[in-house]
Each structure stands twice: as structure tokens, then as C-alpha cells.
CSV table of C-alpha atoms in Angstrom, one decimal:
chain,number,residue,atom,x,y,z
H,1,MET,CA,-0.9,8.3,6.3
H,2,CYS,CA,-2.2,6.4,3.3
H,3,GLY,CA,-6.0,6.4,3.2
H,4,ARG,CA,-6.6,5.4,-0.5
H,5,TYR,CA,-4.6,4.1,-3.4
H,6,TYR,CA,-5.4,2.8,-6.9
H,7,ILE,CA,-4.7,0.1,-9.4
H,8,ASP,CA,-4.7,0.4,-13.2
H,9,ASP,CA,-4.2,-2.0,-16.1
H,10,GLU,CA,-0.4,-1.4,-16.2
H,11,THR,CA,-0.3,-2.4,-12.5
H,12,ALA,CA,-2.2,-5.6,-13.2
H,13,ARG,CA,0.1,-6.5,-16.0
H,14,GLU,CA,3.1,-5.9,-13.8
H,15,ILE,CA,1.6,-8.2,-11.1
H,16,GLU,CA,1.0,-10.8,-13.8
H,17,ARG,CA,4.7,-10.7,-14.8
H,18,LEU,CA,5.7,-11.0,-11.1
H,19,VAL,CA,3.1,-13.6,-10.0
H,20,ARG,CA,2.1,-16.5,-12.3
H,21,HIS,CA,-1.4,-17.1,-11.0
H,22,LEU,CA,-3.0,-13.7,-10.5
H,23,ASP,CA,-6.7,-13.5,-9.8
H,24,GLN,CA,-8.5,-12.5,-13.0
H,25,LYS,CA,-10.5,-9.8,-11.2
H,26,LEU,CA,-7.5,-7.4,-11.6
H,27,THR,CA,-7.2,-7.3,-15.4
H,28,GLY,CA,-9.5,-5.3,-17.6
H,29,ALA,CA,-11.1,-3.3,-14.8
H,30,GLY,CA,-9.4,0.0,-15.8
H,31,LYS,CA,-8.6,2.3,-12.9
H,32,ARG,CA,-10.3,1.5,-9.6
H,33,ASP,CA,-9.8,3.1,-6.3
H,34,VAL,CA,-9.2,0.8,-3.3
H,35,PHE,CA,-10.8,2.0,0.0
H,36,PRO,CA,-10.2,0.8,3.5
H,37,SER,CA,-12.3,-2.3,4.3
H,38,GLY,CA,-12.3,-3.3,0.6
H,39,GLN,CA,-10.6,-6.3,-0.9
H,40,ALA,CA,-7.4,-5.8,-2.8
H,41,PRO,CA,-4.5,-7.9,-4.2
H,42,VAL,CA,-1.4,-8.3,-2.2
H,43,ILE,CA,1.8,-10.2,-2.9
H,44,THR,CA,2.8,-12.7,-0.2
H,45,GLY,CA,5.4,-15.5,0.0
H,46,ARG,CA,4.2,-19.1,-0.1
H,47,GLN,CA,6.7,-21.9,-0.2
H,48,ASN,CA,9.5,-19.5,-1.1
H,49,GLU,CA,7.6,-18.1,-4.1
H,50,PHE,CA,5.6,-15.0,-4.7
H,51,ALA,CA,1.9,-15.5,-4.5
H,52,ALA,CA,-1.0,-13.1,-5.3
H,53,GLU,CA,-3.9,-13.1,-2.9
H,54,LEU,CA,-7.0,-11.0,-2.2
H,55,PHE,CA,-7.1,-9.7,1.4
H,56,THR,CA,-9.2,-7.0,3.1
H,57,TRP,CA,-7.6,-3.7,3.9
H,58,GLY,CA,-7.5,-2.9,7.6
H,59,PHE,CA,-7.2,-4.8,10.9
H,60,PRO,CA,-10.2,-4.6,13.2
H,61,GLY,CA,-9.7,-1.8,15.6
H,62,PHE,CA,-10.5,-1.7,19.3
H,63,GLY,CA,-14.0,-0.2,18.9
H,64,LYS,CA,-16.8,-1.7,16.9
H,65,SER,CA,-16.4,0.8,14.0
H,66,ASN,CA,-12.6,1.3,14.1
H,67,LEU,CA,-10.3,0.1,11.4
H,68,ILE,CA,-6.5,0.1,11.5
H,69,ILE,CA,-5.3,0.8,8.0
H,70,ASN,CA,-1.8,2.1,8.6
H,71,ALA,CA,1.1,1.5,11.0
H,72,ARG,CA,4.1,3.6,11.5
H,73,SER,CA,7.2,1.7,10.2
H,74,GLU,CA,9.4,3.3,12.8
H,75,THR,CA,7.4,1.9,15.8
H,76,ALA,CA,5.5,-1.1,14.3
H,77,LEU,CA,7.8,-3.7,15.7
H,78,ASP,CA,7.3,-2.2,19.2
H,79,LYS,CA,3.5,-2.6,19.0
H,80,LYS,CA,2.0,-5.9,20.3
H,81,THR,CA,-0.8,-5.6,17.7
H,82,PHE,CA,1.7,-5.6,14.8
H,83,ARG,CA,4.9,-7.3,15.9
H,84,ASP,CA,4.1,-10.9,15.1
H,85,SER,CA,2.7,-10.0,11.7
H,86,ILE,CA,5.7,-7.9,10.7
H,87,GLN,CA,8.1,-10.7,11.8
H,88,SER,CA,6.3,-13.5,9.9
H,89,ARG,CA,3.6,-12.2,7.6
H,90,ARG,CA,5.0,-9.4,5.4
H,91,CYS,CA,3.4,-8.5,2.1
H,92,ALA,CA,3.6,-5.9,-0.7
H,93,ILE,CA,0.6,-4.1,-1.9
H,94,PRO,CA,0.8,-3.3,-5.7
H,95,ALA,CA,-0.6,0.1,-6.7
H,96,ALA,CA,-0.4,2.4,-9.7
H,97,GLY,CA,-0.2,5.2,-7.2
H,98,PHE,CA,-1.8,6.6,-4.1
H,99,TYR,CA,-3.6,9.7,-3.0
H,100,GLU,CA,-3.0,12.3,-0.3
H,101,TRP,CA,-4.7,15.4,0.8
H,102,ASN,CA,-3.1,18.5,2.1
H,103,SER,CA,-4.4,20.7,5.0
H,104,ASP,CA,-6.6,22.6,2.5
H,105,LYS,CA,-8.3,19.3,1.5
H,106,GLU,CA,-6.6,19.5,-2.0
H,107,LYS,CA,-6.1,16.0,-3.4
H,108,TYR,CA,-2.8,14.9,-5.0
H,109,THR,CA,-1.8,11.7,-6.8
H,110,PHE,CA,1.6,10.2,-6.2
H,111,ARG,CA,3.2,7.6,-8.5
H,112,LYS,CA,6.7,6.5,-9.6
H,113,PRO,CA,8.3,8.9,-12.1
H,114,ASP,CA,8.7,6.1,-14.6
H,115,GLY,CA,5.1,5.0,-14.4
H,116,ARG,CA,6.0,1.6,-13.0
H,117,THR,CA,4.0,-0.1,-10.2
H,118,CYS,CA,4.5,1.1,-6.7
H,119,TYR,CA,4.8,-1.6,-4.1
H,120,LEU,CA,3.6,-0.5,-0.6
H,121,ALA,CA,5.2,-2.4,2.3
H,122,GLY,CA,2.6,-4.1,4.5
H,123,PHE,CA,1.8,-7.1,6.7
H,124,TYR,CA,-1.2,-9.3,7.2
H,125,LYS,CA,-3.0,-11.5,9.7
H,126,GLU,CA,-5.9,-13.9,9.7
H,127,PHE,CA,-9.0,-12.9,11.7
H,128,ASP,CA,-12.4,-14.5,12.2
H,129,LYS,CA,-13.7,-12.8,9.1
H,130,GLY,CA,-10.8,-13.5,6.8
H,131,VAL,CA,-7.2,-12.3,6.1
H,132,ARG,CA,-6.6,-8.5,6.5
H,133,PHE,CA,-3.6,-6.3,5.7
H,134,VAL,CA,-2.2,-3.0,7.0
H,135,ILE,CA,0.0,-0.6,5.0
H,136,LEU,CA,3.2,0.7,6.6
H,137,THR,CA,3.9,4.4,6.6
H,138,THR,CA,7.0,6.5,7.1
H,139,ASP,CA,8.1,10.1,7.3
H,140,ALA,CA,7.4,12.0,4.1
H,141,ASN,CA,10.2,12.2,1.6
H,142,ASP,CA,10.9,15.4,-0.4
H,143,SER,CA,8.2,14.5,-2.9
H,144,MET,CA,5.5,14.5,-0.2
H,145,LYS,CA,6.6,17.0,2.4
H,146,ASN,CA,4.6,20.0,1.1
H,147,VAL,CA,1.4,17.9,1.0
H,148,HIS,CA,1.6,15.6,4.1
H,149,ASP,CA,4.1,14.6,6.8
H,150,ARG,CA,3.6,10.8,6.3
H,151,MET,CA,3.6,8.5,3.3
H,152,PRO,CA,3.4,4.8,2.5
H,153,LEU,CA,6.7,2.9,2.8
H,154,VAL,CA,7.2,2.4,-1.0
H,155,LEU,CA,9.5,-0.5,-2.0
H,156,ASN,CA,11.5,-0.9,-5.1
H,157,GLU,CA,10.8,-4.0,-7.1
H,158,GLU,CA,14.3,-5.2,-6.3
H,159,GLU,CA,13.4,-5.1,-2.5
H,160,LEU,CA,10.4,-7.3,-2.8
H,161,ASP,CA,12.3,-10.6,-2.2
H,162,ALA,CA,14.1,-9.2,0.8
H,163,TRP,CA,10.9,-7.7,2.3
H,164,ILE,CA,8.8,-10.8,1.9
H,165,PHE,CA,11.3,-13.6,2.5
H,166,ASP,CA,14.4,-12.3,4.3
H,167,ASP,CA,13.8,-11.7,8.0
H,168,SER,CA,17.3,-10.2,8.5
H,169,GLN,CA,16.3,-7.3,6.2
H,170,THR,CA,13.0,-6.4,7.9
H,171,GLU,CA,14.3,-3.7,10.3
H,172,LEU,CA,16.6,-2.1,7.7
H,173,ILE,CA,13.7,-1.8,5.2
H,174,LEU,CA,11.4,-0.5,7.9
H,175,HIS,CA,13.7,2.5,8.2
H,176,LYS,CA,14.4,3.2,4.5
H,177,VAL,CA,13.5,6.5,2.8
H,178,PRO,CA,11.4,5.9,-0.3
H,179,GLY,CA,12.6,7.2,-3.6
H,180,PRO,CA,11.2,10.2,-5.4
H,181,LEU,CA,7.7,10.2,-6.6
H,182,LYS,CA,5.8,12.2,-9.3
H,183,LYS,CA,3.1,14.5,-7.8
H,184,GLU,CA,0.0,15.5,-9.7
H,185,ALA,CA,-3.0,17.6,-8.6
H,186,GLU,CA,-6.3,15.8,-8.8
H,187,TYR,CA,-9.3,18.0,-9.7
H,188,GLU,CA,-12.7,16.7,-8.8
H,189,GLN,CA,-15.2,17.4,-11.6
H,190,GLN,CA,-17.8,19.9,-10.4
H,191,THR,CA,-21.0,20.8,-12.1
H,192,LEU,CA,-21.3,24.5,-12.6
H,193,PRO,CA,-24.7,26.2,-12.4
H,194,LEU,CA,-26.1,27.4,-15.6
H,195,LEU,CA,-26.4,31.2,-15.8
């Protein structure tokens, strides 16, 4: 499961190198968390070139307040709700890292060991209220297993072209095991009572 991730200045610079016309909202903002139902930058393919666009995170669910933010990579092509989007509207979501909580509600940050941008595999679709995206998840790799049993499907930069443009690679990438990640404990600042 991936319920929140974040973007920092290095991520924004990486996107600028990859995509020529990046929305100016990304740079200079420092670190900002991206929550479900919020807008976030995604990388799509337009006319055989990468494009950066702002989409909303989460497909409308089946109830009024439900939001579908993740889809299992192993079964997404079998789901009517996702099939067409995965086949024709794949995207990559750039993130400096993402968060996960263990069963004791302890928060951890995961990022690439080299500090480079993570690219989370996803797909998108246009709805009445705009374009929305979903992040694909997969079984946890060794970096994640002791925190959570699911994780985002993290792409290497070299896989972006194949994921976004090459339909023949879709199923193979959906079943890949993401590379190792660096795990750090996140400690929420607490105000201690004065004695």
C-alpha cells in the first residue's frame, strides 16, 4: 500500500532534466507531502515525448466518499476499472520517497539509496472533475518486508520509456521486483509537558 509520498527540490530538478516544460509549482517549494485527493505532478507520454502534467491522486470509488489510490500490479489488468487505463494511459509519479507505517503505527521513509528520484508506476483516466491517477503496488521487497507487505511499484529511470511508451513491456514491468530502498524511521515531534 502507498498512502502518502513526498517531493523535494532534488526531485523537482530531476523532473526538469527529464521533462522540458515542467510546471513551475514544483520548484522552490521545499519538501511537501502529497496526500490522496491532492494534485501532484506525473510524467506521461504525449506525441512520443515525456510530458509533465498535474493530475489528482485517486480514482473516484464506488461510494460517495471512497477513493481508489492504489491498485495491485499483479491483478490490475484483470480489473475492469483499471484495464483500459493500464493498457493505454500509463504514467510515472516522481517522488523523493514515500512513507509506510508498520502494525505499531510507526512511520518510516523509503527512498533510493543514492538519493535519486523514485518513479512510482501508475496509470490515469479522465473523469468529470479532471484527470486522476492511481499508484500501482506490488509485494514488498526485502527493504520493506519488516514494515509492510505491500509497496509502490518503483521504476528505474531506465524503465520510464518502456513503461510509458512500449505496450509490449507492460505486463513484464507489472511483475518486476523493485530494487533495494533505504529505510529511515520518522519521528513525529512531540511537545513534552513542562515539569
